[in-house]
Coordinates of C-alpha atoms in Angstrom, one line a residue:
M1059 CA -13.5 -31.6 16.3
E1060 CA -16.9 -31.1 16.6
E1061 CA -19.8 -32.4 15.8
T1062 CA -23.4 -31.5 14.5
P1063 CA -25.6 -30.8 16.9
L1064 CA -28.3 -32.3 17.9
V1065 CA -30.5 -28.4 18.1
R1066 CA -29.0 -25.1 17.1
L1067 CA -29.6 -22.9 19.6
A1068 CA -31.3 -19.2 18.6
G1069 CA -29.4 -15.9 19.8
I1070 CA -32.2 -15.8 22.6
D1071 CA -31.0 -18.9 24.1
Y1072 CA -27.2 -18.1 23.9
L1073 CA -28.3 -14.5 25.7
L1074 CA -30.0 -16.1 28.2
M1075 CA -27.3 -18.6 29.0
A1076 CA -24.7 -15.5 29.3
V1077 CA -26.7 -13.1 31.3
Y1078 CA -26.5 -16.4 33.8
F1079 CA -22.9 -16.9 33.7
A1080 CA -22.1 -12.7 33.8
A1081 CA -24.2 -13.3 36.9
V1082 CA -22.8 -15.9 38.5
L1083 CA -19.2 -13.9 38.1
G1084 CA -21.2 -10.7 39.0
V1085 CA -21.4 -12.1 43.0
G1086 CA -18.4 -13.8 43.3
W1087 CA -16.6 -10.5 41.5
A1088 CA -18.6 -8.1 44.2
L1089 CA -17.6 -10.8 47.0
R1090 CA -13.6 -11.0 46.4
R1091 CA -12.8 -7.9 48.8
R1092 CA -14.1 -9.3 51.6
M1093 CA -12.0 -13.0 51.0
T1094 CA -9.3 -11.4 53.6
T1095 CA -9.0 -14.2 55.7
S1096 CA -9.5 -18.3 55.6
G1097 CA -12.9 -18.4 57.5
E1098 CA -14.2 -15.7 55.2
F1099 CA -12.8 -17.6 52.6
L1100 CA -13.7 -21.2 53.7
I1101 CA -16.6 -20.7 56.5
A1102 CA -18.5 -17.7 54.9
G1103 CA -17.5 -16.2 58.8
R1104 CA -21.2 -17.8 60.1
S1105 CA -22.6 -14.5 59.0
L1106 CA -25.8 -15.8 57.0
P1107 CA -29.8 -15.5 57.9
A1108 CA -31.4 -19.2 57.7
W1109 CA -33.1 -18.4 55.0
V1110 CA -30.0 -18.2 53.2
T1111 CA -28.3 -21.1 54.7
G1112 CA -31.6 -23.2 54.2
L1113 CA -32.0 -22.8 50.2
A1114 CA -28.5 -22.8 49.8
F1115 CA -29.0 -26.5 51.5
I1116 CA -30.9 -27.9 49.5
S1117 CA -29.7 -26.0 46.4
A1118 CA -26.0 -27.4 46.9
N1119 CA -27.5 -30.9 46.8
L1120 CA -29.9 -29.9 43.5
G1121 CA -26.9 -30.7 41.6
A1122 CA -26.6 -32.2 38.0
Q1123 CA -26.4 -35.3 39.7
E1124 CA -29.8 -34.5 41.1
V1125 CA -31.6 -33.2 38.2
I1126 CA -30.4 -35.1 35.3
G1127 CA -30.4 -38.2 37.7
M1128 CA -33.2 -37.8 39.7
G1129 CA -35.0 -37.7 35.9
A1130 CA -32.7 -40.6 34.9
S1131 CA -34.3 -42.8 37.4
G1132 CA -37.1 -41.6 37.2
A1133 CA -37.5 -43.2 33.9
K1134 CA -35.8 -46.4 34.9
Y1135 CA -37.9 -46.8 37.7
G1136 CA -41.1 -44.7 37.7
I1137 CA -42.6 -42.6 40.9
A1138 CA -40.6 -45.1 43.2
T1139 CA -37.5 -42.8 42.5
S1140 CA -39.3 -40.4 45.0
H1141 CA -38.7 -42.5 47.9
F1142 CA -35.2 -41.1 47.6
Y1143 CA -36.9 -38.2 49.6
W1144 CA -40.0 -39.1 51.1
I1145 CA -38.1 -42.1 53.1
G1146 CA -34.6 -41.2 52.0
A1147 CA -34.1 -37.3 52.7
I1148 CA -37.3 -35.9 54.6
P1149 CA -37.2 -37.8 58.0
A1150 CA -32.9 -37.1 57.9
M1151 CA -33.1 -33.4 57.4
V1152 CA -35.3 -33.3 60.3
F1153 CA -33.0 -35.1 62.6
V1154 CA -30.3 -33.3 61.6
G1155 CA -31.8 -30.0 62.7
L1156 CA -33.2 -31.1 65.7
F1157 CA -30.8 -33.4 66.6
M1158 CA -27.0 -33.2 65.4
M1159 CA -27.2 -29.1 64.6
P1160 CA -26.8 -28.5 68.5
F1161 CA -23.5 -30.7 68.3
Y1162 CA -22.0 -29.5 65.3
Y1163 CA -22.2 -25.4 65.5
G1164 CA -22.4 -25.9 69.3
S1165 CA -18.6 -27.2 69.4
R1166 CA -17.4 -24.7 66.9
A1167 CA -15.7 -27.4 64.9
R1168 CA -15.1 -25.1 61.6
S1169 CA -15.9 -29.3 59.2
V1170 CA -17.5 -32.6 60.4
P1171 CA -13.6 -34.0 60.1
E1172 CA -13.0 -31.5 63.3
Y1173 CA -15.7 -32.5 65.1
L1174 CA -15.1 -36.5 65.0
K1175 CA -10.8 -35.1 66.1
L1176 CA -12.8 -33.3 69.4
R1177 CA -15.6 -36.3 69.6
F1178 CA -12.8 -39.1 69.3
D1179 CA -9.4 -38.7 68.0
E1180 CA -7.1 -37.3 65.0
K1181 CA -6.5 -40.6 63.6
T1182 CA -10.4 -40.9 62.9
R1183 CA -10.8 -37.3 61.7
T1184 CA -7.6 -38.1 59.5
L1185 CA -9.3 -41.3 58.2
N1186 CA -12.6 -39.4 57.7
A1187 CA -11.2 -36.5 55.5
V1188 CA -9.3 -38.3 53.6
S1189 CA -12.4 -40.6 52.8
F1190 CA -14.4 -37.6 52.4
A1191 CA -12.1 -35.8 50.0
V1192 CA -12.0 -38.7 48.2
M1193 CA -15.7 -39.2 48.0
T1194 CA -15.9 -35.0 47.1
V1195 CA -13.7 -35.5 44.0
F1196 CA -16.1 -38.4 42.7
S1197 CA -19.2 -36.3 43.0
S1198 CA -18.3 -33.5 41.3
G1199 CA -16.3 -35.6 39.0
I1200 CA -20.4 -36.9 38.2
S1201 CA -21.4 -33.4 37.6
M1202 CA -18.7 -33.1 35.5
Y1203 CA -20.0 -35.8 33.5
A1204 CA -22.9 -34.8 33.4
M1205 CA -22.2 -31.7 32.1
G1206 CA -19.9 -32.5 29.5
K1207 CA -22.5 -35.0 28.5
L1208 CA -24.9 -32.3 27.8
F1209 CA -22.5 -29.9 25.8
H1210 CA -21.8 -32.8 24.0
L1211 CA -25.8 -33.7 23.5
L1212 CA -26.8 -30.3 22.6
L1213 CA -24.0 -28.1 21.5
G1214 CA -21.6 -30.8 19.5
W1215 CA -18.8 -30.2 21.6
S1216 CA -16.5 -32.8 22.2
F1217 CA -16.9 -34.3 25.6
N1218 CA -12.9 -33.4 26.5
F1219 CA -13.7 -29.7 25.3
S1220 CA -16.8 -29.7 27.1
V1221 CA -15.9 -30.8 30.3
F1222 CA -12.7 -28.1 30.1
V1223 CA -14.6 -25.2 29.3
S1224 CA -16.9 -26.7 32.3
A1225 CA -14.3 -26.8 34.9
V1226 CA -12.9 -23.2 34.3
I1227 CA -16.9 -21.9 34.2
V1228 CA -16.3 -23.4 38.4
L1229 CA -13.0 -22.6 39.1
S1230 CA -13.4 -18.7 38.0
Y1231 CA -16.2 -18.7 40.1
I1232 CA -15.4 -20.2 43.4
L1233 CA -11.7 -18.6 43.4
L1234 CA -13.4 -15.5 43.1
G1235 CA -15.8 -15.6 46.2
G1236 CA -15.0 -18.6 48.3
L1237 CA -17.7 -20.4 49.9
T1238 CA -19.8 -17.0 50.8
S1239 CA -20.4 -17.1 46.8
A1240 CA -21.2 -19.8 46.4
I1241 CA -24.6 -20.7 48.9
Y1242 CA -25.0 -16.5 47.8
N1243 CA -24.8 -18.4 43.6
E1244 CA -27.1 -21.5 45.1
V1245 CA -29.7 -19.0 46.2
L1246 CA -29.9 -17.8 43.1
Q1247 CA -30.0 -21.1 40.9
F1248 CA -32.2 -23.1 42.9
F1249 CA -34.7 -20.4 42.2
L1250 CA -33.6 -20.7 38.0
I1251 CA -34.1 -24.4 38.7
V1252 CA -37.4 -24.2 39.7
F1253 CA -38.5 -21.3 37.1
G1254 CA -36.9 -23.6 34.5
F1255 CA -38.4 -26.7 35.1
V1256 CA -42.1 -25.3 36.1
P1257 CA -42.6 -25.1 32.2
L1258 CA -41.2 -28.8 31.5
V1259 CA -43.3 -30.8 33.7
F1260 CA -46.4 -28.7 32.3
L1261 CA -45.5 -29.0 28.7
G1262 CA -44.3 -32.1 29.5
L1263 CA -47.8 -34.1 30.9
K1264 CA -49.6 -31.7 28.6
S1265 CA -48.4 -33.5 26.1
V1266 CA -49.3 -37.1 27.5
G1267 CA -52.9 -36.7 28.4
G1268 CA -52.0 -35.1 32.0
W1269 CA -51.4 -37.2 34.9
D1270 CA -54.2 -39.8 33.6
G1271 CA -53.0 -40.4 30.5
L1272 CA -49.1 -40.4 31.6
T1273 CA -50.8 -43.2 33.8
A1274 CA -52.1 -45.0 31.2
K1275 CA -48.9 -44.8 28.6
L1276 CA -46.0 -46.2 32.0
A1277 CA -49.4 -48.9 32.8
A1278 CA -48.7 -50.4 29.5
E1279 CA -45.1 -49.6 29.3
A1280 CA -44.8 -51.9 33.0
V1281 CA -46.9 -54.8 31.8
Q1282 CA -44.2 -54.7 28.5
R1283 CA -41.3 -54.9 31.5
G1284 CA -43.0 -58.1 32.9
L1285 CA -43.9 -55.7 36.0
P1286 CA -47.4 -55.0 37.7
S1287 CA -48.8 -52.4 35.7
G1288 CA -49.5 -49.6 38.4
S1289 CA -45.3 -50.2 39.4
Y1290 CA -44.3 -46.6 37.5
T1291 CA -46.7 -44.4 39.2
H1292 CA -47.3 -46.2 42.8
A1293 CA -44.7 -45.7 45.1
W1294 CA -45.2 -48.8 47.3
Q1295 CA -46.5 -51.3 45.2
G1296 CA -44.7 -54.2 44.9
M1297 CA -42.3 -53.5 47.7
T1298 CA -42.6 -57.3 49.3
D1299 CA -41.1 -58.7 46.3
P1300 CA -38.4 -57.3 44.6
A1301 CA -39.3 -59.1 41.1
M1302 CA -42.3 -57.0 41.4
N1303 CA -40.9 -53.3 41.4
P1304 CA -38.8 -51.4 38.9
I1305 CA -36.3 -51.2 41.5
G1306 CA -35.7 -54.5 42.1
V1307 CA -35.4 -54.5 45.8
E1308 CA -37.8 -55.4 49.0
W1309 CA -39.6 -53.1 51.2
F1310 CA -36.4 -53.9 54.1
G1311 CA -33.5 -53.1 51.8
L1312 CA -35.4 -49.6 50.8
A1313 CA -36.1 -48.8 54.3
M1314 CA -33.0 -49.9 56.0
G1315 CA -30.8 -49.3 52.7
L1316 CA -32.0 -46.3 51.8
G1317 CA -34.2 -45.0 54.5
F1318 CA -32.3 -45.6 57.8
V1319 CA -28.5 -46.0 56.7
L1320 CA -28.0 -44.4 53.3
S1321 CA -30.2 -41.2 53.8
F1322 CA -29.0 -40.0 57.4
G1323 CA -25.5 -41.0 56.4
Y1324 CA -25.9 -38.3 54.0
W1325 CA -27.7 -35.6 55.6
C1326 CA -26.0 -36.2 58.5
T1327 CA -22.5 -37.0 57.8
D1328 CA -22.2 -35.2 54.5
F1329 CA -20.1 -31.9 54.9
L1330 CA -20.9 -30.7 52.1
V1331 CA -24.7 -29.6 53.2
V1332 CA -23.6 -29.6 56.8
Q1333 CA -21.3 -26.7 55.7
R1334 CA -23.8 -24.9 54.7
A1335 CA -25.9 -24.9 57.8
M1336 CA -23.0 -24.5 59.8
A1337 CA -22.7 -20.8 58.2
A1338 CA -25.8 -19.7 59.4
D1339 CA -25.5 -16.4 62.2
S1340 CA -26.9 -18.5 65.5
M1341 CA -27.4 -22.1 66.9
T1342 CA -31.6 -21.6 66.2
A1343 CA -30.6 -20.6 62.5
A1344 CA -28.8 -23.9 61.8
R1345 CA -30.7 -25.5 63.5
R1346 CA -33.5 -23.8 61.3
T1347 CA -31.6 -24.7 58.1
P1348 CA -32.4 -28.5 57.3
L1349 CA -35.9 -27.8 58.0
I1350 CA -36.4 -25.2 56.1
A1351 CA -34.6 -27.1 52.9
A1352 CA -36.8 -30.2 53.8
V1353 CA -40.0 -28.0 52.7
P1354 CA -39.1 -27.6 48.4
K1355 CA -37.7 -30.8 48.6
M1356 CA -40.5 -32.9 49.7
F1357 CA -42.2 -31.3 46.2
F1358 CA -38.8 -32.0 44.3
P1359 CA -40.2 -34.6 42.4
F1360 CA -42.6 -33.5 41.2
L1361 CA -39.6 -31.3 39.1
V1362 CA -37.2 -33.4 38.9
I1363 CA -38.8 -37.2 38.4
L1364 CA -41.5 -36.5 36.4
P1365 CA -39.5 -35.2 32.9
G1366 CA -37.5 -39.0 33.2
M1367 CA -41.0 -40.3 33.5
I1368 CA -42.5 -39.1 30.8
A1369 CA -39.6 -39.4 28.7
L1370 CA -40.5 -43.3 28.8
V1371 CA -43.1 -42.6 27.0
L1372 CA -42.8 -39.9 24.8
T1373 CA -43.0 -40.9 21.3
A1374 CA -40.4 -39.7 19.7
K1375 CA -39.6 -37.8 16.6
G1376 CA -38.1 -39.8 14.2
G1377 CA -37.7 -42.2 16.1
I1378 CA -35.0 -41.3 18.5
G1379 CA -35.4 -43.7 20.9
G1380 CA -36.7 -46.9 19.1
P1381 CA -39.1 -49.0 20.2
G1382 CA -40.4 -48.9 24.1
A1383 CA -38.1 -46.1 24.8
G1384 CA -39.9 -43.1 23.9
I1385 CA -37.0 -40.3 23.6
I1386 CA -33.9 -41.6 25.5
P1387 CA -31.7 -42.4 22.9
A1388 CA -29.8 -45.8 23.5
K1389 CA -26.0 -45.5 25.4
M1390 CA -23.3 -45.6 22.2
A1391 CA -20.0 -47.4 22.2
N1392 CA -17.9 -46.8 18.8
G1393 CA -20.9 -45.5 17.2
Q1394 CA -23.1 -48.7 17.8
A1395 CA -25.9 -49.1 20.3
I1396 CA -25.0 -51.3 23.8
V1397 CA -27.2 -54.5 24.4
D1398 CA -27.3 -55.7 27.6
Q1399 CA -27.0 -59.8 28.3
A1400 CA -30.5 -60.6 27.6
G1401 CA -30.1 -58.6 23.8
R1402 CA -31.7 -55.4 25.6
M1403 CA -30.9 -51.8 24.1
V1404 CA -29.1 -50.0 27.0
L1405 CA -30.9 -47.0 27.3
D1406 CA -29.5 -43.8 28.1
Y1407 CA -31.0 -42.6 31.4
D1408 CA -28.6 -39.5 32.0
L1409 CA -29.8 -38.1 29.0
S1410 CA -33.8 -38.2 29.6
T1411 CA -34.3 -34.8 31.4
P1412 CA -31.6 -33.4 28.2
M1413 CA -34.1 -34.9 25.3
M1414 CA -37.3 -33.4 27.2
L1415 CA -36.0 -29.9 26.4
V1416 CA -35.1 -30.2 23.1
H1417 CA -37.8 -32.0 22.8
L1418 CA -40.6 -29.5 24.2
F1419 CA -38.9 -26.4 24.7
P1420 CA -38.6 -24.2 21.9
A1421 CA -36.1 -21.0 21.8
G1422 CA -36.1 -19.0 24.9
M1423 CA -38.0 -21.5 26.4
L1424 CA -34.9 -23.6 25.3
G1425 CA -32.1 -21.4 26.7
L1426 CA -33.8 -21.0 29.9
G1427 CA -34.3 -25.0 30.4
L1428 CA -30.4 -25.1 29.9
T1429 CA -29.5 -22.2 32.0
A1430 CA -31.5 -24.4 34.7
L1431 CA -29.4 -27.3 33.5
L1432 CA -26.4 -24.9 33.5
A1433 CA -27.3 -23.7 37.4
S1434 CA -27.3 -27.4 38.6
F1435 CA -24.1 -28.1 37.0
M1436 CA -22.3 -25.1 39.2
S1437 CA -24.5 -25.6 42.4
G1438 CA -23.4 -29.6 43.0
M1439 CA -20.2 -29.0 41.6
A1440 CA -19.7 -25.6 43.4
G1441 CA -20.7 -27.5 46.6
N1442 CA -18.1 -30.5 46.2
V1443 CA -15.2 -28.1 45.5
T1444 CA -15.8 -25.5 48.5
A1445 CA -16.6 -28.7 51.1
F1446 CA -13.2 -30.4 49.3
N1447 CA -10.9 -27.3 49.7
T1448 CA -12.1 -27.1 53.6
V1449 CA -11.6 -30.1 54.4
W1450 CA -8.4 -30.4 52.6
T1451 CA -6.4 -27.3 54.1
Y1452 CA -8.1 -27.8 57.7
D1453 CA -7.8 -31.5 57.8
I1454 CA -5.4 -32.7 56.1
Y1455 CA -3.1 -29.7 55.3
Q1456 CA -3.0 -27.5 58.7
T1457 CA -3.1 -30.6 60.5
H1458 CA -0.3 -32.7 59.0
I1459 CA 1.4 -31.3 56.1
K1460 CA 2.4 -27.8 57.9
P1461 CA 1.0 -26.5 61.0
G1462 CA 1.3 -23.4 62.5
A1463 CA 1.7 -21.1 59.2
S1464 CA 0.3 -18.1 58.8
D1465 CA -3.9 -17.2 58.1
E1466 CA -2.4 -15.8 54.8
H1467 CA -0.8 -18.7 53.8
Y1468 CA -3.7 -20.9 54.7
L1469 CA -6.3 -18.7 52.8
W1470 CA -3.4 -19.5 49.8
M1471 CA -3.5 -22.8 50.1
G1472 CA -7.7 -23.0 49.8
R1473 CA -7.7 -21.0 46.9
A1474 CA -4.8 -24.0 45.6
A1475 CA -7.2 -26.7 47.2
T1476 CA -9.9 -25.5 44.8
V1477 CA -7.4 -25.9 41.7
G1478 CA -6.5 -28.9 42.7
G1479 CA -10.0 -30.3 43.6
I1480 CA -11.4 -29.4 40.0
A1481 CA -8.0 -31.2 38.4
L1482 CA -9.0 -34.1 40.3
S1483 CA -12.5 -34.5 39.5
I1484 CA -11.7 -34.0 35.9
A1485 CA -10.3 -37.7 35.8
A1486 CA -13.5 -39.0 37.4
A1487 CA -15.6 -37.9 35.1
Y1488 CA -14.7 -40.3 33.0
V1489 CA -15.0 -43.1 35.4
A1490 CA -18.7 -41.7 35.5
G1491 CA -18.8 -42.5 32.2
A1492 CA -18.9 -46.5 33.2
F1493 CA -22.5 -46.0 34.5
N1494 CA -25.8 -45.8 32.4
N1495 CA -27.7 -43.6 35.2
I1496 CA -25.2 -41.5 37.5
M1497 CA -27.4 -41.6 40.6
D1498 CA -26.5 -45.1 40.8
L1499 CA -22.8 -44.3 40.8
L1500 CA -23.5 -41.6 42.9
Q1501 CA -25.4 -44.1 46.1
L1502 CA -22.7 -47.1 45.5
V1503 CA -19.7 -44.0 47.2
F1504 CA -22.4 -43.3 49.8
A1505 CA -22.4 -46.9 50.7
F1506 CA -18.8 -46.8 50.9
V1507 CA -18.4 -43.6 52.5
N1508 CA -21.6 -42.2 54.4
A1509 CA -22.8 -45.5 55.4
P1510 CA -20.5 -46.3 58.2
L1511 CA -19.5 -43.1 58.7
F1512 CA -23.9 -42.9 60.5
A1513 CA -22.7 -45.5 62.5
T1514 CA -19.7 -43.9 63.8
F1515 CA -21.9 -40.8 64.8
L1516 CA -24.9 -42.6 66.4
L1517 CA -22.9 -44.0 68.4
G1518 CA -20.3 -41.5 69.5
M1519 CA -23.0 -39.0 69.8
F1520 CA -25.9 -41.1 71.6
W1521 CA -23.0 -43.5 73.8
K1522 CA -20.7 -41.8 75.7
R1523 CA -18.4 -45.0 76.1
T1524 CA -17.9 -45.0 72.5
T1525 CA -13.9 -44.9 71.7
G1526 CA -11.5 -43.5 69.3
H1527 CA -10.0 -46.9 68.8
G1528 CA -13.8 -48.2 68.0
A1529 CA -14.5 -45.3 65.9
F1530 CA -11.6 -45.7 63.8
V1531 CA -11.8 -49.4 64.0
G1532 CA -15.0 -49.9 62.6
L1533 CA -14.8 -46.6 60.2
V1534 CA -11.9 -49.2 58.6
S1535 CA -14.1 -52.1 59.1
G1536 CA -17.4 -50.7 57.7
T1537 CA -15.5 -49.8 54.3
L1538 CA -13.7 -53.3 54.0
G1539 CA -17.3 -54.7 54.6
A1540 CA -18.7 -52.0 51.8
M1541 CA -15.6 -53.8 49.4
L1542 CA -16.2 -57.1 50.0
H1543 CA -19.9 -56.6 49.8
H1544 CA -19.6 -54.8 46.3
G1545 CA -17.0 -57.3 45.3
L1546 CA -19.1 -60.5 46.0
T1547 CA -22.5 -59.1 44.0
L1548 CA -23.2 -57.6 40.7
P1549 CA -26.7 -56.6 39.3
R1550 CA -28.3 -58.9 37.2
G1551 CA -26.9 -58.7 33.7
S1552 CA -23.7 -57.0 34.4
L1553 CA -20.0 -58.1 33.9
P1554 CA -18.0 -58.0 36.9
G1555 CA -16.1 -55.0 37.2
I1556 CA -16.6 -51.3 38.3
K1557 CA -20.2 -52.8 39.3
G1558 CA -19.2 -55.8 41.9
G1559 CA -18.2 -58.9 41.3
F1560 CA -14.2 -58.3 41.3
F1561 CA -13.8 -60.6 43.9
G1562 CA -15.9 -63.5 42.4
V1563 CA -20.1 -63.8 42.3
L1564 CA -22.0 -64.8 45.3
T1565 CA -25.1 -63.8 44.2
T1566 CA -26.8 -61.6 42.1
Y1567 CA -29.4 -58.7 42.9
P1568 CA -32.3 -57.6 40.4
S1569 CA -30.6 -54.2 40.0
E1570 CA -27.8 -52.1 41.0
L1571 CA -29.8 -49.7 43.5
A1572 CA -30.7 -53.0 45.3
Q1573 CA -27.3 -53.9 45.4
T1574 CA -26.4 -50.7 46.4
F1575 CA -28.8 -50.6 49.2
W1576 CA -27.8 -54.2 50.9
T1577 CA -23.6 -53.0 50.6
A1578 CA -24.7 -49.6 52.8
I1579 CA -26.7 -52.6 55.2
V1580 CA -23.4 -54.1 55.4
A1581 CA -21.3 -51.5 56.2
W1582 CA -23.4 -49.8 59.0
V1583 CA -24.1 -53.1 60.6
T1584 CA -20.2 -54.2 60.0
C1585 CA -19.0 -50.9 61.1
F1586 CA -21.6 -50.3 64.2
V1587 CA -20.8 -54.1 65.4
V1588 CA -16.5 -53.5 65.1
T1589 CA -17.0 -50.0 66.8
I1590 CA -18.7 -51.1 70.0
L1591 CA -16.9 -54.3 70.1
V1592 CA -13.5 -51.9 70.1
S1593 CA -15.0 -49.7 72.3
L1594 CA -15.6 -52.6 75.1
V1595 CA -12.5 -53.1 75.1
T1596 CA -10.4 -50.1 75.1
R1597 CA -10.1 -46.9 77.8
P1598 CA -13.1 -44.2 77.4
R1599 CA -12.2 -40.5 77.2
A1600 CA -13.7 -38.6 80.8
E1601 CA -16.7 -37.4 80.9
V1602 CA -15.7 -33.6 81.5
E1603 CA -14.0 -34.3 77.9
L1604 CA -17.4 -35.0 76.2
K1605 CA -19.4 -32.1 77.5
G1606 CA -21.1 -30.8 74.1
L1607 CA -20.1 -34.0 72.0
V1608 CA -22.3 -36.5 73.5
Y1609 CA -26.4 -35.8 73.9
S1610 CA -26.6 -37.3 77.7
L1611 CA -23.9 -34.6 78.3
T1612 CA -25.0 -31.4 76.4
P1613 CA -27.4 -29.1 77.9
R1614 CA -31.2 -29.1 75.6
Q1615 CA -31.8 -26.6 73.3
V1616 CA -34.4 -23.8 74.3
D1617 CA -36.0 -22.6 72.0
T1618 CA -35.8 -18.2 71.8
E1619 CA -38.1 -18.2 68.9
H1620 CA -41.3 -16.8 69.9
V1621 CA -43.1 -17.2 66.7
W1622 CA -44.4 -20.6 66.8
W1623 CA -44.2 -22.0 62.9
K1624 CA -39.8 -20.7 63.4
R1625 CA -39.2 -22.9 66.0
P1626 CA -37.4 -25.8 64.7
L1627 CA -39.1 -28.6 66.6
T1628 CA -42.7 -27.3 65.3
L1629 CA -41.1 -26.8 61.8
G1630 CA -39.8 -30.7 62.0
I1631 CA -43.4 -31.8 62.7
A1632 CA -45.0 -30.4 60.4
V1633 CA -42.6 -31.4 57.5
L1634 CA -43.0 -35.0 58.7
A1635 CA -47.0 -34.9 58.7
L1636 CA -46.7 -33.9 55.0
T1637 CA -44.7 -36.5 54.0
V1638 CA -46.8 -39.0 55.5
V1639 CA -49.7 -37.7 53.6
L1640 CA -47.8 -37.8 50.1
N1641 CA -46.1 -41.3 50.8
F1642 CA -49.9 -42.4 51.4
V1643 CA -51.2 -40.5 48.1
F1644 CA -49.1 -42.1 46.0
A1645 CA -48.1 -45.4 48.2

C-alpha cells in the first residue's frame, strides 16, 4: 500500500535515476561474457590497476551505512564523528598498505579466511569464514534497511516493497558481471557520490550562515543538552570526561576502542575491503590501493558528516522535527513519536541526510542527490555481497561441502550464493530497525567479529610462535568476551534487549558507541591473552612452513617504482602527516 510521499519528484529527477541504473546494469552487461570462470566472477582475476582498486577500496566502504550513518552520527555527535576517519581509518589504511598486503597478496590467498588457513589451520579458517559471512549479511542488511527507509520517506512506498525492489536491483547487476563489474561500478559510484554531496554541503552551509553560523548554532544546541559550547565543533574537546562530550567516551576508550581495535580490525582483516586490493595487477599496486584510498577518505568528513550537523540546527519547514530537532523527524512507532526514559523525543538520525536533500535541493538537483544516495547503497550492498559469495564458495562450500568439483560448478555456486546472500540480507534489514543510528549497529557487529580477529592477525603475522589451536580458541574466547560484556552493560536510557543488558546490568555507558568501544576492547584483550596462553602450551608449526606468512620470515618489500610520490612508503608518510594536521585544526 502506498503512502503520501514527502516530496513529489519531477520528471528530470526520475530521468537521472534511470540513467544511473542503466549505466550500472550496462557495465555488468558489458562484462558478462568475461565471467567464464569462478576466478573471474569471484576475484576479478587480479588484473586491475591501482587507481581503480584504490577508488573501489574506499567506495566499497562508502555504502549507505556510511553516507546515511555518518550523517546520522554527525547530527548525534557533531564533528567528533571525524574520529571514525582521522584516527579510526587513516592510520589503519596506511598499516594495511605497508605491512599487511605483502602477506595477503604474496600468499596468493583468494580470501582472508584462506590466508588464515595457510597461516594457522582449517578450523581457524572455517570459524572466520562463518563469522565473516554472518557479518556481511548484517552489513548488507543495514544498507538494505537504509534504502528501504529512503524510498519510504521520499516516494511513499511501503518499507517491505522498497526492500524488495532494492534487492532485485542489486542482485541483477552482480549476477551479470561479478566482482569486476562491482569494482568498476564502485569507481563510478565514488564520483557520483562526490558530485551529489558537494552541492548539499555548500547549500547547507549557506543556509546556516557559513561555518561561523553553524558553529554558533551548534554551540547553543550543545549548551541546551548540557555539554560545553564547543562540543559539536571541536573533535577533542571534553575527551577527558565521558559526560563532557557527545560521544560519551573518554580519550582512552576512543583511542583504544576505535583508533586501534575497531579501526585496525576492520581495515586490516575485513575481506570486503581487502578483496579490492587483492584484485590489483601487481604487489606494488596492491600496496598502493589503500594508500590511494586514504587521500579522499581523510576529507570525507566534510562531505558526509557536515550534512548531519547542519540538519540538527537547520530550521524545519513547518516544524518537521519539533523544538531542538532541526529538520530531523522523530522516530515513530505505531504512528506515535518515541520518547526515551527521560521523556525526550528520540530523533530518527538516519533521516538527517535525506531530509537535507528534500529541504535544500530543487528539482534536478534533488534527482542528483537521490542518485548519489542510490549509488552509496549500491556500492555498499554490492561490496558485501561480492565478499560473501567468495567466502561462501571458496572457504565453506568448496572446502567442506563439495570439494573437487569442476570450476563451472563453483561458478554456478558463486551465483547461487549471490542470491542466497541477498535473501539473508533482507531478513537482517528488519533487525536494523531497532537502532536509531545504523552506524551504531554496524560498529557493534564489528566489535563481535573484527575486534578479536585483529588480535589473531597481529599475533599470527608478528609472532611466529602463534599456533592454530591458540588462534582458534582465542577467536572463540574473544567473541564470547564481547557477548558477555555486551550482555552485562547497557547504554543509558535503553531497555535490556538487542542493545545489551540481557544477562543483567552491571554498568551503564553514556552512549551506545561508548559501550561498543569497550566491548571491542574486551574482545581484543581476551583474544590476545588467550591466544598467547594456548600457543605457549601447543606445538608451533615449522618455520619453513611459515615463510611469506610471518613478518620475520618474509623478505622485505623493495619498491620498484622509480617515481618517488608513487612509492607506498612515501604515500603512507604523506597521508599520516596530513591526518595529524586535520586533527590539530579541529581539535
